[in-house]
Tab-separated table of N, CA, C and O in Angstrom:
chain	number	residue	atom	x	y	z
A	1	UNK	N	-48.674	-35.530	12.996
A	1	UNK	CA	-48.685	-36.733	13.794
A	1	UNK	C	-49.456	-36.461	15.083
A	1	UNK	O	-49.130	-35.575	15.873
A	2	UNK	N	-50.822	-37.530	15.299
A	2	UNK	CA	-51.146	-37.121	16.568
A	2	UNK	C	-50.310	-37.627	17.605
A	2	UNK	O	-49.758	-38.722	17.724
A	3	UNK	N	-50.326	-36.488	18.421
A	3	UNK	CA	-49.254	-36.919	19.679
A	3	UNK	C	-50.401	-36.633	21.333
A	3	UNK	O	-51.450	-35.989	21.336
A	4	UNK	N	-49.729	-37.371	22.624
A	4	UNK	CA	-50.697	-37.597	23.409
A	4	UNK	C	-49.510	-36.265	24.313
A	4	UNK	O	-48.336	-36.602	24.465
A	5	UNK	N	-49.973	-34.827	24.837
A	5	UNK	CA	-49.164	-33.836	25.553
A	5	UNK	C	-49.358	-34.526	26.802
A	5	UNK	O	-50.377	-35.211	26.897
A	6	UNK	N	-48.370	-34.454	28.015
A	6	UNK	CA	-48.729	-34.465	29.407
A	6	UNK	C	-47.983	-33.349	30.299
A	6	UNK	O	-46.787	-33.625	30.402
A	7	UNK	N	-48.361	-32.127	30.998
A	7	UNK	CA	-47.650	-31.710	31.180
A	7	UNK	C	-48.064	-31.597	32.933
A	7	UNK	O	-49.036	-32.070	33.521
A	8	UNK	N	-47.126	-30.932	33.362
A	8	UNK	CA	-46.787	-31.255	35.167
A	8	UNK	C	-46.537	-29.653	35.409
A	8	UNK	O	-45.555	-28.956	35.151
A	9	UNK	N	-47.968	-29.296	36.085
A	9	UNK	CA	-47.832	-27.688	37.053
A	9	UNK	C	-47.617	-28.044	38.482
A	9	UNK	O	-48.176	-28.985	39.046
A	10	UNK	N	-46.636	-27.098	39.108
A	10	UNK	CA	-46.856	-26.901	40.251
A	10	UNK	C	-47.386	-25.340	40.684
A	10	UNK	O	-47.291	-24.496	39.793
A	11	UNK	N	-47.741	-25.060	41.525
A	11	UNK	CA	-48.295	-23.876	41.762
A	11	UNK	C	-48.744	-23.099	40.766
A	11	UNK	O	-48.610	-21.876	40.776
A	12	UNK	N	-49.437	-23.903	39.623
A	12	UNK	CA	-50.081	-22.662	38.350
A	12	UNK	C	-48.872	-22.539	37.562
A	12	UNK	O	-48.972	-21.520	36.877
A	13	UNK	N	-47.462	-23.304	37.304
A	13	UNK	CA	-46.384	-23.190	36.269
A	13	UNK	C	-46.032	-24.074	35.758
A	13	UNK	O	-45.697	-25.024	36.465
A	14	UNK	N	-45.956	-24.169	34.608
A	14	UNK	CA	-45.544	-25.228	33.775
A	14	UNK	C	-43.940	-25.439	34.278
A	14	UNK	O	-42.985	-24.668	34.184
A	15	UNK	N	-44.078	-27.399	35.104
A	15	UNK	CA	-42.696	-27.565	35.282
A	15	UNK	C	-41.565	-28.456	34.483
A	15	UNK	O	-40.354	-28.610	34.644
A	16	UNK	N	-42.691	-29.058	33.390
A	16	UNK	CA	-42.457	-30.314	32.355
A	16	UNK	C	-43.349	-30.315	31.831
A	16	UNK	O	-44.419	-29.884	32.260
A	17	UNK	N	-43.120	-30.870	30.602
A	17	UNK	CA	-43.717	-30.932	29.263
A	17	UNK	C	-43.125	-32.759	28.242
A	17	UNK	O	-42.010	-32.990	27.774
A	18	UNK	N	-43.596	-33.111	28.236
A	18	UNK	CA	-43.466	-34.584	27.659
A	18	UNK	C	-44.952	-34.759	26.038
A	18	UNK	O	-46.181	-34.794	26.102
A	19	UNK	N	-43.934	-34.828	24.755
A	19	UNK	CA	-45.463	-35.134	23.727
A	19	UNK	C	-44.861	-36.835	23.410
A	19	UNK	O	-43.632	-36.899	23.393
A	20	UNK	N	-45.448	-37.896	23.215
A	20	UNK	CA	-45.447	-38.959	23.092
A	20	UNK	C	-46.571	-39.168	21.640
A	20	UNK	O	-47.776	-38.918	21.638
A	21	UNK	N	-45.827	-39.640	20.594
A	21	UNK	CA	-46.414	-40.637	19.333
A	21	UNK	C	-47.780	-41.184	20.174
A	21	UNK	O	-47.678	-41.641	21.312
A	22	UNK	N	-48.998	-41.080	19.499
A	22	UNK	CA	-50.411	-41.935	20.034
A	22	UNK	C	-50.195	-43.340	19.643
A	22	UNK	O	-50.482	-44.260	20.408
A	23	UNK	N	-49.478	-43.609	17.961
A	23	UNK	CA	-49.242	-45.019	18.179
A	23	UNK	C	-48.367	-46.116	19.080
A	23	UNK	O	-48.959	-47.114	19.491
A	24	UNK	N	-46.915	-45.921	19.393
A	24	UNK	CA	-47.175	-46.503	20.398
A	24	UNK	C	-47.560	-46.739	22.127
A	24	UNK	O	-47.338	-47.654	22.920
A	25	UNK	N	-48.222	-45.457	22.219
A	25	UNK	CA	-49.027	-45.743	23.501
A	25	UNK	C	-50.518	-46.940	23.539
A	25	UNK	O	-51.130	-47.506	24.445
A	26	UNK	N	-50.623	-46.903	22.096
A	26	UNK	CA	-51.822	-47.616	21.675
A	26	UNK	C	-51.293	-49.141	21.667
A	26	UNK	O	-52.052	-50.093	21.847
A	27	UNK	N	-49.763	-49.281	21.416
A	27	UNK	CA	-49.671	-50.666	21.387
A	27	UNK	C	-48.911	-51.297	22.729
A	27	UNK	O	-48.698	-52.489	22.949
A	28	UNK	N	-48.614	-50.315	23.443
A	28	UNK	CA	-48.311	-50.644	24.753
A	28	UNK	C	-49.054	-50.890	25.893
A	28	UNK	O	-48.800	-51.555	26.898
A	29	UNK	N	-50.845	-49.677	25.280
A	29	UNK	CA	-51.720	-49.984	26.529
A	29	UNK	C	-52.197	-51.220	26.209
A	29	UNK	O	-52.471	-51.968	27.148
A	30	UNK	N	-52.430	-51.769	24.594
A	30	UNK	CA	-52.632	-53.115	24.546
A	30	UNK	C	-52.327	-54.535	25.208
A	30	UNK	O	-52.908	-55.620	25.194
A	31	UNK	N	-50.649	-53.834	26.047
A	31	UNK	CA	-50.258	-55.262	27.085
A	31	UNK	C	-50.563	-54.631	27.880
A	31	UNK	O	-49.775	-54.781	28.814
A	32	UNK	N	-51.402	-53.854	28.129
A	32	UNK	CA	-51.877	-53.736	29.880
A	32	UNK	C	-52.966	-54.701	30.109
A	32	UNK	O	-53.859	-55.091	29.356
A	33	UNK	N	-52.621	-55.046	31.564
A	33	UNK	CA	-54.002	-56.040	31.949
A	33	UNK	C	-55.013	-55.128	32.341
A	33	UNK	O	-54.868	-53.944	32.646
A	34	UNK	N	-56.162	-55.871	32.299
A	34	UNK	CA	-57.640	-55.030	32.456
A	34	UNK	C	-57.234	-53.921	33.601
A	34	UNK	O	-57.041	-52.734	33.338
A	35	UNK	N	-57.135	-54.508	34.938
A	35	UNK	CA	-57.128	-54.196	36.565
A	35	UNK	C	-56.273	-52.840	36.138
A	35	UNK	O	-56.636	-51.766	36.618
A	36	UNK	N	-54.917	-52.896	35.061
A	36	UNK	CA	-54.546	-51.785	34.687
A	36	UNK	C	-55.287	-50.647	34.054
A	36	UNK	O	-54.978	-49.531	34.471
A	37	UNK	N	-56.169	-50.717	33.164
A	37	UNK	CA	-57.183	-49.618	33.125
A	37	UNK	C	-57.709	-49.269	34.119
A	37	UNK	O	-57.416	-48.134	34.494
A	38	UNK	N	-58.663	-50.045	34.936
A	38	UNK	CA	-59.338	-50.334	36.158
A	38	UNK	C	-58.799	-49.138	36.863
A	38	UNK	O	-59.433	-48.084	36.875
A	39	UNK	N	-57.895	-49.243	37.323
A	39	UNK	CA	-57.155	-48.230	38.361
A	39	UNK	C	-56.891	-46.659	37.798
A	39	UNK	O	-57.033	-45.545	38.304
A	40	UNK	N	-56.389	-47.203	36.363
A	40	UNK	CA	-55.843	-45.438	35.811
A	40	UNK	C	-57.346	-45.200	35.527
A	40	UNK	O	-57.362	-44.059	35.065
A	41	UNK	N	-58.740	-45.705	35.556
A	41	UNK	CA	-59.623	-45.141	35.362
A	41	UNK	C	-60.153	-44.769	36.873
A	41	UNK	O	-61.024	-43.912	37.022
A	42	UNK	N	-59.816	-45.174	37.516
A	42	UNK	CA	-60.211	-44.751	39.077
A	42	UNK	C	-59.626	-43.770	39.784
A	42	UNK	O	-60.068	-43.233	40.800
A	43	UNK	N	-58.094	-43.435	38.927
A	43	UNK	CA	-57.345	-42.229	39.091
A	43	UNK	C	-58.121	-40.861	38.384
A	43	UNK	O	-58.049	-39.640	38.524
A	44	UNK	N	-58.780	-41.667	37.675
A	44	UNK	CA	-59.935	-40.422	36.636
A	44	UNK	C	-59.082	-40.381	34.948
A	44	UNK	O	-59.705	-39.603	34.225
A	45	UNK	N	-58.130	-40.876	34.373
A	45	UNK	CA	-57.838	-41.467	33.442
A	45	UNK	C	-58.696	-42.316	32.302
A	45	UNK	O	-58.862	-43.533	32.387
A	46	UNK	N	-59.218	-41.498	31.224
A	46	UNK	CA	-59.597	-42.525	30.674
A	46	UNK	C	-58.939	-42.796	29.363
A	46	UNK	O	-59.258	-42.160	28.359
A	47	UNK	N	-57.794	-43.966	29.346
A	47	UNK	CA	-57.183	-44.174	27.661
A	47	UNK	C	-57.656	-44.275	26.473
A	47	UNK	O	-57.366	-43.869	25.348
A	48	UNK	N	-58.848	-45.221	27.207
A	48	UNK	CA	-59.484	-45.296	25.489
A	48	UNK	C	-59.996	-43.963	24.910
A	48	UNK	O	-60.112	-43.793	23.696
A	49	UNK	N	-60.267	-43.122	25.734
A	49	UNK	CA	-60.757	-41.927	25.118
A	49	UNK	C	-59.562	-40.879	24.265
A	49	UNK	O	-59.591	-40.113	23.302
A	50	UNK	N	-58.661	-41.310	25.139
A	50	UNK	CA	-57.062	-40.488	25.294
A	50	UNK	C	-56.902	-40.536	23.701
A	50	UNK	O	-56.912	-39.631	22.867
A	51	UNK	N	-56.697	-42.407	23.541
A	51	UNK	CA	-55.924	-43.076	22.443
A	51	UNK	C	-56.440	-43.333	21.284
A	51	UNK	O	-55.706	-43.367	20.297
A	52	UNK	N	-57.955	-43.589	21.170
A	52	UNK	CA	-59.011	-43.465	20.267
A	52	UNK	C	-60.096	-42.390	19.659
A	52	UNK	O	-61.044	-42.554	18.891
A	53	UNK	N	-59.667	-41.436	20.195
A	53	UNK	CA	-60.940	-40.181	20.431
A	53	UNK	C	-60.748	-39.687	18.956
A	53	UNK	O	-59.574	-39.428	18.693
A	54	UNK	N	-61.485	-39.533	18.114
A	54	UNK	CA	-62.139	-38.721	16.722
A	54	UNK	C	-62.961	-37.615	17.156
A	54	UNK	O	-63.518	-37.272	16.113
A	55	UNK	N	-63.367	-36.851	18.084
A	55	UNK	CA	-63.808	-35.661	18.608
A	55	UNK	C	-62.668	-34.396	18.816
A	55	UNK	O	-61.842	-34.384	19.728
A	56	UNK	N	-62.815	-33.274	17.708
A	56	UNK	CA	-61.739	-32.470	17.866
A	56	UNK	C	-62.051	-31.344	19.447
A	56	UNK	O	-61.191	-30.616	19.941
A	57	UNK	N	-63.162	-31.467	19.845
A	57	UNK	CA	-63.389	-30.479	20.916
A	57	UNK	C	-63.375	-31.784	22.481
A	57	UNK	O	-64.514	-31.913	22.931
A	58	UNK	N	-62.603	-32.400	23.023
A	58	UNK	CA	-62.085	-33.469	23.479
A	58	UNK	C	-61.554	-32.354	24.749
A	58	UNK	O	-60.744	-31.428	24.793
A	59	UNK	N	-62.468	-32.989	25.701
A	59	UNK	CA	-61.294	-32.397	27.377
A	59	UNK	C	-60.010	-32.611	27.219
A	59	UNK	O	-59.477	-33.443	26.484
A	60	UNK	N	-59.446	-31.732	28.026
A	60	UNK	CA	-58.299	-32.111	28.721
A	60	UNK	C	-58.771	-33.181	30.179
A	60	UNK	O	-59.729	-33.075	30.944
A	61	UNK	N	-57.544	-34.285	30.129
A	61	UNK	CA	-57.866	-34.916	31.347
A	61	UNK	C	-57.381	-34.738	32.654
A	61	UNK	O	-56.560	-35.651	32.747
A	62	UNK	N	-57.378	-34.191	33.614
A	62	UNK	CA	-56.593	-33.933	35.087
A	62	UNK	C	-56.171	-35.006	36.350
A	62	UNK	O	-56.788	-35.397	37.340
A	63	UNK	N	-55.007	-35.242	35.889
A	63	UNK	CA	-54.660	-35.874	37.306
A	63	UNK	C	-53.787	-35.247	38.497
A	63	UNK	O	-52.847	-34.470	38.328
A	64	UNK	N	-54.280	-35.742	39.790
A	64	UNK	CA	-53.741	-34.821	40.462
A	64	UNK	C	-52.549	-35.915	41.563
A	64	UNK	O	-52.730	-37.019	42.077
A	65	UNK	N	-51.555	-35.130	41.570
A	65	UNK	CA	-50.645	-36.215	42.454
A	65	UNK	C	-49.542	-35.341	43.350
A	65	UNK	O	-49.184	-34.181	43.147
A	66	UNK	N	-49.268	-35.925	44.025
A	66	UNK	CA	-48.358	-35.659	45.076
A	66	UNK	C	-46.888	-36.472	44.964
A	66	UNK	O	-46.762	-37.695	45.029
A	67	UNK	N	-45.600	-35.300	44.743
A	67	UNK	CA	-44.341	-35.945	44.339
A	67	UNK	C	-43.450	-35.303	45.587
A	67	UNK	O	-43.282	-34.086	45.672
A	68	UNK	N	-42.783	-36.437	46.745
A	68	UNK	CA	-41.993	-35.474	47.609
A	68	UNK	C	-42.572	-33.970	48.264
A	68	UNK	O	-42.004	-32.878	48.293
A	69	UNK	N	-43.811	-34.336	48.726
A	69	UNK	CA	-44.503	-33.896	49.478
A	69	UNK	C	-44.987	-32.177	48.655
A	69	UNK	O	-45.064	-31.098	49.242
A	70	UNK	N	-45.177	-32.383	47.546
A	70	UNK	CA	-45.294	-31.144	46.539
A	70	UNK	C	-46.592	-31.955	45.553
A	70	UNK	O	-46.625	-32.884	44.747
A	71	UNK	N	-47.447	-31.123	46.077
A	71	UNK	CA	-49.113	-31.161	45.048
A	71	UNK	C	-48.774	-30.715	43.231
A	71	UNK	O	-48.618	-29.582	42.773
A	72	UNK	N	-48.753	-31.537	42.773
A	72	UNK	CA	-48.873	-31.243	41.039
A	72	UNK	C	-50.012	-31.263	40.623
A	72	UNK	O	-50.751	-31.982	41.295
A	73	UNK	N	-50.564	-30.669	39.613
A	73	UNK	CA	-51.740	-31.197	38.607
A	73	UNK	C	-51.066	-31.493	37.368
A	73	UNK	O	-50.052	-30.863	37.067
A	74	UNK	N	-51.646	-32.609	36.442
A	74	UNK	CA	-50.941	-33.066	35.244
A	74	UNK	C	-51.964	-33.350	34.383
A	74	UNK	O	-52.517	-34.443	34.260
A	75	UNK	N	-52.280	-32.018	33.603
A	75	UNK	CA	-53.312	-32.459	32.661
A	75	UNK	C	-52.918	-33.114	31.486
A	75	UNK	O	-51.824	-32.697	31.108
A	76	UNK	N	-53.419	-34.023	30.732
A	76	UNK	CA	-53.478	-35.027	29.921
A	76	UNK	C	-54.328	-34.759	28.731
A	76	UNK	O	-55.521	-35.024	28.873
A	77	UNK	N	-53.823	-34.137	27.230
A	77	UNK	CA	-54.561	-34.160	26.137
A	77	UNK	C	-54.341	-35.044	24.774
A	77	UNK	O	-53.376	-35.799	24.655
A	78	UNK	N	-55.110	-34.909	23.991
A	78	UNK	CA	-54.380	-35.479	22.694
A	78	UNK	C	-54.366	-34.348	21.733
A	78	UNK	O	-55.356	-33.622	21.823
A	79	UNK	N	-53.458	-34.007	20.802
A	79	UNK	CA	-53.300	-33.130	20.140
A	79	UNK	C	-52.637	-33.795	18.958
A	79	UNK	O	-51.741	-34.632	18.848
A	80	UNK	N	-53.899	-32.680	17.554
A	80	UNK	CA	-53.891	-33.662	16.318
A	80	UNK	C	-52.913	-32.711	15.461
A	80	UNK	O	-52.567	-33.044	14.327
């Protein structure tokens, strides 16, 4: 089953780990409004690539965020 990994480092350590079914992320980003891509693509997010991608050599995607004053990186793959 392809599944979409997201996982959450702080300082270079894995602090969470979350795998999510690709189908329904595919039918949930479907009720997103446009402005909702818009933004997670301006965060550097791109779904359609995430949720549709047929390329087995496929980046990982990086987002970077700040939780309670603690810097995470949360890279974003799909894994088949």
């Amino acid at each position: 089953m392809t599944t979409i990994l997201i996982e959450k480092y702080v300082e270079g350590a894995c602090v969470e780990e979350l795998r999510i079914p690709v189908g329904p992320l595919q039918f949930v980003a479907g009720l997103l409004p446009g402005s909702a891509f818009q933004e997670l693509q301006r965060q550097g997010l791109d779904i359609d690539a995430l949720l549709n991608e047929t390329n087995p050599d496929r980046a990982v995607q990086w987002l970077d965020v700040e939780e309670k004053n603690v810097r995470k990186r949360i890279p974003i793959s799909r894994q088949d």
